[in-house]
């Protein structure tokens, strides 16, 4: 089972998708977990998720871990399918709970009350490609699957 989970090819197209998704989600996760890049850090994010967004603490913790650790996993290509699954779950929940109310498009002109879900759809699509194909070339998964 573990071998199938890490099995991947030397596909550079998947590598590009994995690395870009990894950079984006590492940055978002570092905001939430460490307070980097203008974020509120772990305590601030947990307070917001649990008190204002009314997300149960275990699920809020998993959301932070999925973004931060998932971003690291994707950058390294380590357990890329699991990392992509966690990120896809985060994005599906974000669309269902928050962003669907604001329509498809991002708030380019500052006229909406919130952001649409176009970004989330792209992240879900990239995560699905990684879940299907694996981590691709230049990954820890590829090194172990040889």
CSV table of N, CA, C and O in Angstrom, one decimal, residues 3 11 14 19 25 34-35 45 48-49 54 58 68 79 83 93 95-96 99 107 120 130 134 136 139 145:
chain,number,residue,atom,x,y,z
A,3,UNK,N,3.9,1.6,-0.9
A,3,UNK,CA,4.7,1.7,-2.2
A,3,UNK,C,3.8,2.3,-3.3
A,3,UNK,O,4.2,3.1,-4.1
A,11,UNK,N,7.7,12.6,-14.6
A,11,UNK,CA,6.9,13.5,-15.3
A,11,UNK,C,7.2,15.0,-14.8
A,11,UNK,O,6.9,15.3,-13.7
A,14,UNK,N,4.0,17.3,-14.0
A,14,UNK,CA,3.5,17.2,-12.6
A,14,UNK,C,4.5,17.9,-11.6
A,14,UNK,O,4.0,18.5,-10.7
A,19,UNK,N,5.4,21.9,-7.5
A,19,UNK,CA,6.3,22.9,-6.9
A,19,UNK,C,5.5,24.2,-6.8
A,19,UNK,O,5.7,24.9,-5.7
A,25,UNK,N,1.1,27.1,-1.0
A,25,UNK,CA,0.5,26.6,0.2
A,25,UNK,C,1.5,26.6,1.4
A,25,UNK,O,1.1,26.7,2.5
A,34,UNK,N,3.2,30.0,11.6
A,34,UNK,CA,4.4,30.7,12.1
A,34,UNK,C,4.3,32.2,12.2
A,34,UNK,O,5.1,32.8,12.8
A,35,UNK,N,3.2,32.7,11.6
A,35,UNK,CA,3.1,34.2,11.6
A,35,UNK,C,3.9,34.9,10.5
A,35,UNK,O,4.1,36.1,10.6
A,45,UNK,N,-4.5,32.3,14.4
A,45,UNK,CA,-5.3,31.6,13.5
A,45,UNK,C,-6.3,30.7,14.2
A,45,UNK,O,-7.4,30.6,13.8
A,48,UNK,N,-9.1,32.7,15.5
A,48,UNK,CA,-10.0,33.1,14.5
A,48,UNK,C,-10.9,32.0,14.0
A,48,UNK,O,-12.1,32.1,13.9
A,49,UNK,N,-10.2,30.8,13.7
A,49,UNK,CA,-11.0,29.7,13.2
A,49,UNK,C,-12.0,29.2,14.3
A,49,UNK,O,-13.1,28.9,13.9
A,54,UNK,N,-16.1,29.6,13.9
A,54,UNK,CA,-16.8,28.5,14.6
A,54,UNK,C,-16.5,27.1,14.1
A,54,UNK,O,-17.3,26.3,14.0
A,58,UNK,N,-10.1,20.7,16.6
A,58,UNK,CA,-9.4,19.7,15.9
A,58,UNK,C,-9.4,19.9,14.4
A,58,UNK,O,-8.4,19.6,13.7
A,68,UNK,N,0.4,24.0,5.9
A,68,UNK,CA,1.8,24.2,6.2
A,68,UNK,C,2.6,22.9,5.9
A,68,UNK,O,3.5,22.9,5.1
A,79,UNK,N,5.4,12.2,0.0
A,79,UNK,CA,4.0,11.8,0.2
A,79,UNK,C,3.1,12.9,-0.4
A,79,UNK,O,2.2,13.4,0.1
A,83,UNK,N,-0.3,15.0,0.7
A,83,UNK,CA,-0.2,16.5,0.8
A,83,UNK,C,-1.3,17.1,-0.1
A,83,UNK,O,-2.0,18.1,0.3
A,93,UNK,N,-13.6,22.7,1.4
A,93,UNK,CA,-14.3,23.3,2.6
A,93,UNK,C,-14.4,24.8,2.5
A,93,UNK,O,-15.4,25.4,2.8
A,95,UNK,N,-14.5,26.7,-0.2
A,95,UNK,CA,-15.5,27.0,-1.1
A,95,UNK,C,-16.9,26.8,-0.5
A,95,UNK,O,-17.8,27.7,-0.6
A,96,UNK,N,-17.1,25.6,0.1
A,96,UNK,CA,-18.5,25.3,0.6
A,96,UNK,C,-18.9,26.2,1.7
A,96,UNK,O,-20.1,26.6,1.8
A,99,UNK,N,-16.5,30.9,0.3
A,99,UNK,CA,-16.3,31.6,-0.9
A,99,UNK,C,-17.4,31.4,-2.0
A,99,UNK,O,-17.6,32.3,-2.9
A,107,UNK,N,-12.0,39.2,-6.0
A,107,UNK,CA,-12.5,40.6,-5.8
A,107,UNK,C,-11.5,41.6,-6.4
A,107,UNK,O,-10.8,42.3,-5.7
A,120,UNK,N,-9.6,28.7,-5.7
A,120,UNK,CA,-9.8,27.5,-5.1
A,120,UNK,C,-10.0,26.3,-6.1
A,120,UNK,O,-9.5,25.2,-5.9
A,130,UNK,N,-2.0,15.9,-9.0
A,130,UNK,CA,-1.0,15.3,-8.2
A,130,UNK,C,-1.4,14.0,-7.5
A,130,UNK,O,-0.7,13.0,-7.5
A,134,UNK,N,0.9,11.4,-8.9
A,134,UNK,CA,2.0,11.3,-8.0
A,134,UNK,C,2.9,12.6,-8.0
A,134,UNK,O,2.5,13.6,-8.6
A,136,UNK,N,5.9,13.2,-9.3
A,136,UNK,CA,6.7,13.5,-10.5
A,136,UNK,C,8.2,13.5,-10.3
A,136,UNK,O,8.7,12.9,-9.3
A,139,UNK,N,11.6,14.4,-7.0
A,139,UNK,CA,10.8,14.2,-5.7
A,139,UNK,C,11.4,13.1,-4.9
A,139,UNK,O,12.0,12.2,-5.4
A,145,UNK,N,10.5,5.4,-5.2
A,145,UNK,CA,9.7,4.5,-6.0
A,145,UNK,C,10.6,3.8,-7.1
A,145,UNK,O,10.1,2.9,-7.8
